[in-house]
Tab-separated table of C-alpha atoms in Angstrom:
chain	number	residue	atom	x	y	z
A	1	MET	CA	-16.128	-14.107	3.244
A	2	SER	CA	-18.795	-13.223	0.800
A	3	VAL	CA	-17.644	-11.894	-2.547
A	4	THR	CA	-20.892	-10.023	-3.227
A	5	THR	CA	-19.889	-6.976	-1.150
A	6	ARG	CA	-21.119	-3.659	-2.455
A	7	SER	CA	-18.950	-0.521	-2.464
A	8	PRO	CA	-21.441	2.435	-2.121
A	9	SER	CA	-18.846	5.003	-3.108
A	10	HIS	CA	-17.956	3.175	-6.346
A	11	GLY	CA	-21.297	1.958	-7.400
A	12	GLY	CA	-19.867	-1.488	-8.058
A	13	THR	CA	-19.383	-4.706	-6.200
A	14	VAL	CA	-16.498	-6.819	-4.934
A	15	ARG	CA	-18.073	-9.539	-7.146
A	16	ARG	CA	-17.087	-7.445	-10.094
A	17	ALA	CA	-13.710	-7.010	-8.638
A	18	VAL	CA	-13.264	-10.777	-8.141
A	19	LEU	CA	-14.603	-11.472	-11.723
A	20	ALA	CA	-12.096	-9.085	-13.068
A	21	GLY	CA	-9.416	-10.806	-11.045
A	22	VAL	CA	-10.396	-14.172	-12.479
A	23	ILE	CA	-10.107	-12.761	-15.943
A	24	THR	CA	-6.744	-11.298	-15.117
A	25	LEU	CA	-5.642	-14.617	-13.565
A	26	ALA	CA	-6.650	-16.576	-16.531
A	27	ALA	CA	-4.712	-14.321	-18.971
A	28	ALA	CA	-1.683	-14.453	-16.644
A	29	ALA	CA	-1.774	-18.248	-16.359
A	30	ALA	CA	-1.954	-18.463	-20.112
A	31	ALA	CA	1.181	-16.519	-20.478
A	32	PHE	CA	3.283	-19.118	-18.669
A	33	PRO	CA	4.321	-22.238	-20.540
A	34	PRO	CA	3.019	-25.561	-19.055
A	35	SER	CA	5.446	-27.293	-16.700
A	36	ALA	CA	6.095	-30.936	-16.029
A	37	ALA	CA	3.385	-30.886	-13.366
A	38	ALA	CA	0.832	-29.366	-15.796
A	39	SER	CA	-1.055	-32.610	-16.033
A	40	THR	CA	-1.791	-32.545	-12.234
A	41	PRO	CA	-5.380	-31.482	-11.658
A	42	VAL	CA	-5.485	-28.093	-9.978
A	43	SER	CA	-8.048	-29.503	-7.440
A	44	ALA	CA	-5.255	-31.931	-6.255
A	45	VAL	CA	-2.711	-29.229	-5.621
A	46	THR	CA	-2.075	-28.701	-1.972
A	47	PRO	CA	-2.600	-25.008	-0.975
A	48	LEU	CA	0.661	-23.253	-0.615
A	49	ALA	CA	1.426	-21.343	2.635
A	50	TYR	CA	1.285	-17.683	1.739
A	51	VAL	CA	2.409	-14.920	4.166
A	52	ALA	CA	1.603	-11.210	3.477
A	53	LEU	CA	3.779	-8.640	5.133
A	54	GLY	CA	3.584	-4.878	4.862
A	55	ASP	CA	2.326	-1.473	5.871
A	56	SER	CA	-0.969	0.309	5.322
A	57	TYR	CA	-0.712	0.088	1.571
A	58	SER	CA	-0.726	-3.682	1.917
A	59	ALA	CA	-3.195	-3.698	4.782
A	60	ASN	CA	-5.336	-1.360	2.515
A	61	SER	CA	-6.268	0.743	5.487
A	62	PHE	CA	-9.466	2.781	5.045
A	63	VAL	CA	-11.033	0.214	2.729
A	64	ARG	CA	-13.910	-0.947	4.904
A	65	PRO	CA	-14.516	-3.124	6.709
A	66	TRP	CA	-11.214	-3.178	8.607
A	67	ALA	CA	-10.364	-5.260	11.755
A	68	GLY	CA	-9.623	-3.708	15.165
A	69	GLY	CA	-6.387	-3.692	16.981
A	70	GLY	CA	-4.804	-0.578	15.494
A	71	CYS	CA	-3.507	-2.012	12.226
A	72	GLY	CA	-6.503	-0.992	10.110
A	73	GLN	CA	-6.261	-4.179	8.095
A	74	SER	CA	-9.084	-4.379	5.614
A	75	GLU	CA	-11.087	-7.488	5.264
A	76	ILE	CA	-10.791	-7.149	1.384
A	77	ASN	CA	-7.200	-5.978	1.173
A	78	TYR	CA	-5.156	-7.212	-1.697
A	79	PRO	CA	-3.663	-10.169	0.161
A	80	LYS	CA	-7.135	-11.429	0.983
A	81	GLN	CA	-8.323	-10.797	-2.634
A	82	VAL	CA	-5.253	-12.823	-3.766
A	83	GLY	CA	-6.087	-15.522	-1.301
A	84	HIS	CA	-9.565	-15.962	-2.883
A	85	ARG	CA	-8.135	-16.260	-6.368
A	86	LEU	CA	-5.278	-18.702	-5.691
A	87	LYS	CA	-4.986	-22.056	-4.009
A	88	VAL	CA	-3.092	-20.769	-0.955
A	89	SER	CA	-3.417	-20.708	2.774
A	90	LEU	CA	-3.040	-17.080	3.784
A	91	LYS	CA	-1.509	-15.573	6.870
A	92	ASP	CA	-1.873	-11.810	6.623
A	93	VAL	CA	0.071	-9.824	9.194
A	94	THR	CA	0.144	-6.406	7.380
A	95	CYS	CA	-0.246	-3.459	9.578
A	96	GLY	CA	-0.679	0.287	9.064
A	97	ALA	CA	2.320	2.473	10.190
A	98	ALA	CA	4.641	-0.533	9.929
A	99	GLU	CA	8.287	0.317	9.042
A	100	VAL	CA	10.844	-2.130	7.721
A	101	ARG	CA	12.673	-2.157	11.127
A	102	ALA	CA	9.860	-1.309	13.504
A	103	GLY	CA	7.174	-3.512	12.140
A	104	VAL	CA	8.672	-6.229	9.962
A	105	LEU	CA	12.066	-6.958	11.587
A	106	GLU	CA	11.175	-5.905	15.087
A	107	PRO	CA	7.913	-5.504	17.113
A	108	GLN	CA	5.747	-2.511	16.204
A	109	THR	CA	4.708	-0.258	19.102
A	110	ARG	CA	3.396	2.766	17.112
A	111	LEU	CA	0.055	1.927	15.391
A	112	SER	CA	-2.205	4.523	13.676
A	113	GLY	CA	-5.453	2.634	12.897
A	114	PRO	CA	-8.044	3.102	11.660
A	115	PRO	CA	-9.626	3.758	13.899
A	116	THR	CA	-7.352	6.863	13.977
A	117	VAL	CA	-8.292	7.622	17.585
A	118	PRO	CA	-6.882	4.807	19.829
A	119	PRO	CA	-8.746	3.325	22.779
A	120	ALA	CA	-7.907	4.379	26.348
A	121	GLY	CA	-4.443	2.990	27.148
A	122	GLY	CA	-3.572	2.675	23.468
A	123	TRP	CA	-3.167	-0.386	21.231
A	124	LYS	CA	-1.133	-3.521	22.113
A	125	ALA	CA	2.264	-3.862	20.440
A	126	ARG	CA	2.431	-6.119	17.441
A	127	PRO	CA	5.065	-8.831	17.045
A	128	ALA	CA	7.676	-8.531	14.363
A	129	GLN	CA	5.878	-9.557	11.083
A	130	ILE	CA	8.837	-11.505	9.892
A	131	GLU	CA	8.058	-14.169	12.677
A	132	ALA	CA	5.023	-15.238	10.553
A	133	VAL	CA	7.418	-16.655	7.979
A	134	THR	CA	8.592	-20.248	8.721
A	135	ALA	CA	10.271	-23.063	6.910
A	136	ASP	CA	6.828	-24.169	5.652
A	137	THR	CA	6.153	-20.868	3.958
A	138	SER	CA	6.075	-21.159	0.159
A	139	LEU	CA	5.101	-17.632	-0.924
A	140	VAL	CA	5.759	-14.234	0.664
A	141	SER	CA	4.571	-10.787	-0.481
A	142	VAL	CA	5.894	-7.652	1.268
A	143	GLY	CA	4.989	-4.033	0.605
A	144	ILE	CA	6.989	-1.771	2.909
A	145	GLY	CA	9.336	1.161	2.954
A	146	GLY	CA	7.237	4.370	2.817
A	147	ASN	CA	7.129	4.824	6.610
A	148	SER	CA	10.764	4.197	6.888
A	149	ILE	CA	11.534	7.282	4.820
A	150	GLY	CA	8.848	9.322	6.658
A	151	PHE	CA	6.435	9.634	3.844
A	152	ALA	CA	3.529	10.726	6.048
A	153	GLY	CA	5.561	13.504	7.639
A	154	ILE	CA	6.708	14.639	4.297
A	155	VAL	CA	3.184	14.992	3.018
A	156	GLN	CA	2.216	17.013	6.073
A	157	GLN	CA	5.236	19.289	5.473
A	158	CYS	CA	4.095	19.797	1.894
A	159	VAL	CA	0.545	20.588	3.019
A	160	GLU	CA	1.804	23.167	5.584
A	161	ARG	CA	4.470	24.694	3.402
A	162	GLY	CA	2.064	24.997	0.428
A	163	LEU	CA	-0.447	26.772	2.687
A	164	ARG	CA	2.172	29.236	3.874
A	165	ALA	CA	3.204	29.870	0.279
A	166	PHE	CA	-0.437	30.457	-0.891
A	167	GLY	CA	-0.146	27.617	-3.340
A	168	LEU	CA	2.781	29.030	-5.200
A	169	GLY	CA	6.156	27.558	-6.139
A	170	HIS	CA	7.677	24.439	-4.805
A	171	PRO	CA	8.357	25.081	-1.073
A	172	CYS	CA	8.390	21.430	-0.120
A	173	ALA	CA	10.812	20.435	-2.792
A	174	ASP	CA	12.983	23.350	-1.848
A	175	HIS	CA	13.167	22.027	1.706
A	176	TYR	CA	13.904	18.435	0.847
A	177	THR	CA	16.355	18.981	-1.960
A	178	LYS	CA	18.617	21.406	-0.290
A	179	GLY	CA	20.652	21.597	2.911
A	180	GLU	CA	19.717	19.617	6.020
A	181	GLY	CA	16.333	18.619	4.668
A	182	ALA	CA	17.966	16.852	1.699
A	183	ALA	CA	20.672	15.312	3.967
A	184	ALA	CA	18.054	13.962	6.356
A	185	LEU	CA	16.080	12.463	3.597
A	186	ASP	CA	19.113	10.807	2.152
A	187	ARG	CA	19.969	9.309	5.545
A	188	ARG	CA	16.381	7.891	5.737
A	189	PHE	CA	16.773	6.243	2.284
A	190	THR	CA	20.121	4.830	3.252
A	191	THR	CA	18.763	3.309	6.419
A	192	MET	CA	15.617	1.976	4.669
A	193	GLU	CA	17.625	0.347	1.817
A	194	ARG	CA	19.893	-1.378	4.489
A	195	ASP	CA	16.865	-2.533	6.424
A	196	VAL	CA	15.109	-3.907	3.284
A	197	ALA	CA	18.244	-5.857	2.485
A	198	SER	CA	18.323	-7.373	6.018
A	199	MET	CA	14.609	-8.104	5.710
A	200	LEU	CA	14.920	-10.024	2.474
A	201	ASP	CA	17.966	-11.945	3.761
A	202	GLY	CA	15.874	-12.737	6.899
A	203	ILE	CA	12.995	-13.991	4.917
A	204	HIS	CA	15.340	-16.222	2.828
A	205	ALA	CA	16.884	-17.588	5.991
A	206	ARG	CA	13.497	-18.454	7.498
A	207	ALA	CA	12.000	-19.911	4.360
A	208	PRO	CA	14.747	-20.931	1.940
A	209	ARG	CA	12.355	-22.362	-0.654
A	210	ALA	CA	9.807	-19.537	-0.563
A	211	GLY	CA	8.992	-17.392	-3.624
A	212	ILE	CA	9.174	-13.734	-2.585
A	213	ALA	CA	7.495	-10.781	-4.177
A	214	VAL	CA	8.410	-7.226	-3.135
A	215	VAL	CA	5.398	-4.975	-3.906
A	216	GLY	CA	6.118	-1.410	-4.991
A	217	TYR	CA	3.841	1.549	-4.395
A	218	PRO	CA	1.089	2.448	-6.915
A	219	ALA	CA	1.070	5.812	-8.602
A	220	ILE	CA	-0.174	8.571	-6.252
A	221	VAL	CA	0.399	11.810	-8.161
A	222	ASP	CA	1.806	10.771	-11.520
A	223	ASP	CA	-0.163	13.605	-13.160
A	224	GLY	CA	-1.114	16.629	-11.096
A	225	SER	CA	-3.103	18.378	-13.812
A	226	GLY	CA	-6.462	17.345	-12.521
A	227	CYS	CA	-5.848	18.573	-8.886
A	228	GLY	CA	-7.049	21.893	-7.579
A	229	LEU	CA	-5.580	23.963	-4.769
A	230	GLY	CA	-7.519	23.517	-1.525
A	231	VAL	CA	-9.432	20.473	-2.810
A	232	TRP	CA	-9.028	18.016	0.156
A	233	HIS	CA	-10.311	14.880	-1.486
A	234	GLN	CA	-7.152	15.452	-3.637
A	235	LEU	CA	-3.980	17.095	-2.269
A	236	GLY	CA	-5.310	20.064	-0.360
A	237	THR	CA	-2.739	22.965	-0.272
A	238	ILE	CA	0.088	21.076	-1.809
A	239	THR	CA	1.377	23.210	-4.701
A	240	ARG	CA	1.503	22.044	-8.322
A	241	GLY	CA	5.323	22.367	-8.241
A	242	ASP	CA	5.475	20.084	-5.229
A	243	MET	CA	3.259	17.469	-6.856
A	244	THR	CA	5.936	16.859	-9.417
A	245	TRP	CA	8.552	16.561	-6.680
A	246	MET	CA	6.337	14.132	-4.646
A	247	ASP	CA	5.988	11.955	-7.728
A	248	SER	CA	9.779	11.772	-8.156
A	249	LEU	CA	10.114	10.940	-4.384
A	250	GLU	CA	7.742	7.926	-4.958
A	251	ARG	CA	9.618	6.867	-7.999
A	252	ARG	CA	12.899	7.012	-5.945
A	253	LEU	CA	11.374	4.894	-3.309
A	254	ASN	CA	10.127	2.243	-5.894
A	255	THR	CA	13.514	2.233	-7.637
A	256	ALA	CA	15.261	1.511	-4.322
A	257	LEU	CA	12.814	-1.333	-3.681
A	258	ARG	CA	13.362	-2.694	-7.172
A	259	ASP	CA	17.166	-2.517	-6.708
A	260	GLN	CA	17.064	-4.398	-3.468
A	261	SER	CA	14.747	-6.994	-4.988
A	262	ALA	CA	17.347	-7.578	-7.778
A	263	ARG	CA	20.142	-7.747	-5.259
A	264	ALA	CA	18.230	-10.524	-3.350
A	265	HIS	CA	17.068	-12.321	-6.595
A	266	VAL	CA	13.455	-11.881	-5.743
A	267	ARG	CA	10.438	-10.703	-7.856
A	268	TYR	CA	9.575	-7.083	-7.818
A	269	VAL	CA	5.909	-6.170	-8.495
A	270	ASP	CA	5.628	-2.882	-10.192
A	271	THR	CA	2.248	-1.477	-9.292
A	272	TYR	CA	3.263	2.085	-10.257
A	273	ALA	CA	3.439	1.544	-14.019
A	274	SER	CA	0.121	-0.238	-14.175
A	275	SER	CA	-1.651	2.516	-12.187
A	276	VAL	CA	-0.442	5.555	-14.104
A	277	GLY	CA	-3.513	7.684	-15.019
A	278	HIS	CA	-5.369	6.528	-11.861
A	279	GLY	CA	-3.641	8.679	-9.284
A	280	VAL	CA	-5.220	11.075	-6.792
A	281	CYS	CA	-5.727	13.800	-9.454
A	282	ALA	CA	-7.655	11.539	-11.830
A	283	SER	CA	-11.425	11.862	-12.164
A	284	ALA	CA	-13.664	10.350	-9.515
A	285	GLU	CA	-14.575	7.529	-11.963
A	286	THR	CA	-10.952	6.494	-12.691
A	287	ARG	CA	-9.182	7.255	-9.393
A	288	TRP	CA	-7.595	4.365	-7.525
A	289	MET	CA	-6.264	6.578	-4.736
A	290	TYR	CA	-7.940	8.370	-1.768
A	291	GLY	CA	-7.108	12.053	-1.213
A	292	LEU	CA	-6.088	13.619	2.042
A	293	LYS	CA	-9.642	13.465	3.388
A	294	ASP	CA	-12.049	11.507	1.380
A	295	HIS	CA	-15.194	9.346	1.348
A	296	LEU	CA	-14.568	5.728	2.333
A	297	THR	CA	-14.973	2.764	-0.057
A	298	GLY	CA	-15.676	-0.846	0.541
A	299	GLU	CA	-18.459	-2.732	2.378
A	300	GLY	CA	-20.901	-1.289	4.925
A	301	THR	CA	-21.054	1.942	6.818
A	302	GLN	CA	-17.947	1.667	9.045
A	303	GLY	CA	-16.519	5.149	9.743
A	304	ASP	CA	-13.445	6.683	11.397
A	305	PRO	CA	-14.190	9.182	14.025
A	306	PRO	CA	-11.776	12.065	13.271
A	307	ALA	CA	-8.907	13.148	15.322
A	308	ASP	CA	-8.699	16.741	16.357
A	309	ILE	CA	-6.442	17.730	13.469
A	310	CYS	CA	-8.696	15.962	10.980
A	311	ARG	CA	-11.754	17.993	12.099
A	312	LEU	CA	-9.994	21.198	10.852
A	313	ILE	CA	-9.902	19.898	7.309
A	314	PRO	CA	-13.141	20.696	5.375
A	315	ALA	CA	-14.928	17.980	3.488
A	316	ASP	CA	-18.365	17.362	2.004
A	317	GLY	CA	-20.537	14.987	4.046
A	318	GLU	CA	-19.067	12.233	5.948
A	319	ALA	CA	-15.388	11.751	5.201
A	320	ALA	CA	-12.177	10.420	6.838
A	321	CYS	CA	-8.630	11.567	6.822
A	322	THR	CA	-7.605	8.880	4.374
A	323	PHE	CA	-4.203	10.465	3.793
A	324	LEU	CA	-3.268	9.112	0.277
A	325	HIS	CA	-4.078	5.400	0.359
A	326	PRO	CA	-5.450	3.059	-2.256
A	327	ASN	CA	-9.221	2.954	-2.311
A	328	LEU	CA	-11.192	-0.240	-3.169
A	329	ARG	CA	-10.382	0.080	-6.831
A	330	GLY	CA	-6.638	0.576	-6.026
A	331	ALA	CA	-6.640	-2.489	-3.654
A	332	THR	CA	-8.106	-4.620	-6.497
A	333	HIS	CA	-5.516	-3.315	-8.897
A	334	GLN	CA	-2.838	-4.314	-6.433
A	335	ALA	CA	-4.409	-7.743	-6.134
A	336	ASP	CA	-4.284	-8.065	-10.007
A	337	ASP	CA	-0.558	-7.407	-10.098
A	338	VAL	CA	0.259	-9.557	-7.061
A	339	THR	CA	-1.849	-12.405	-8.387
A	340	LYS	CA	0.305	-12.462	-11.630
A	341	ALA	CA	3.488	-12.463	-9.519
A	342	LEU	CA	2.418	-15.295	-7.285
A	343	LEU	CA	1.264	-17.398	-10.279
A	344	ALA	CA	4.764	-16.949	-11.712
A	345	LEU	CA	6.211	-17.989	-8.334
A	346	GLY	CA	4.242	-21.350	-8.408
A	347	ALA	CA	0.830	-20.625	-7.145
A	348	ALA	CA	-2.205	-22.351	-8.768
A	349	PRO	CA	-5.604	-20.799	-9.526
A	350	ARG	CA	-8.363	-21.580	-7.018
A	351	THR	CA	-11.165	-23.563	-8.558
């Protein structure tokens, strides 16, 4: 794949992203002391088998161009950017809408694209992602968990409740921190954590010598001060009070993933801390996150014909219901952090 891809929405190029990645890679490599194998020329190192697992935040859905089949997997998602930087042989099975259970551990029958509107007859079910991990696998990255706690449904609830509340208070937080709403969310977290533990144990069993990196979620709304009510390339009708709660929900999710990583003795990649200040409420020039309905970034002119509900959301010009996912800048930031992690797990720079 060419690395001279232009992103019209960002006024930059993937070449700059790759150059920035090389600089990051060099700095990261310098931070690790030389090993006994340091005298071996990098060009002589056999590429390590690298398998990327995960949901739409790892597939980098809505960063164009994306492949067909219903997973919305971008051709310049962070696993592929990492694959260009390191001497690895990549197998990328990331897929939008994947859950820990229904996606990684078991086949995935519910796919959400893009394209958001499925073809007649729907999309073909995807095999369990974990099947891509074998005894020959040396490196695994996995970014998963948000769909298992119902994050998309929670965001939709926050939008609807904020609209009914005329943008006042914290109606979504009230629902999810009291009574049955809180109990249901707690149950989802309990199930998600149990499934993540099973997943990591399963990866270990399939690839006992593999280095594993669990990739956390980047900052979405760490600072809500720059968001305006009814601005759909940000958070639409989600209230300021609920923005604070949404951030706490994401940090709870990341903490759970970090804890499970520690239990399984695998590396946790903290993409949240390194993306603070670049969430959906940041300025257009510094934002690494799409809003609810936003202009696409990446290469070319690929678009996503909107579903009926998306047509109801106002937007300037051509936009898609991107629903809070990393944009091209965000995908490159994820690639920076995952590159550092895989270097620490034994990968070598690509020459």
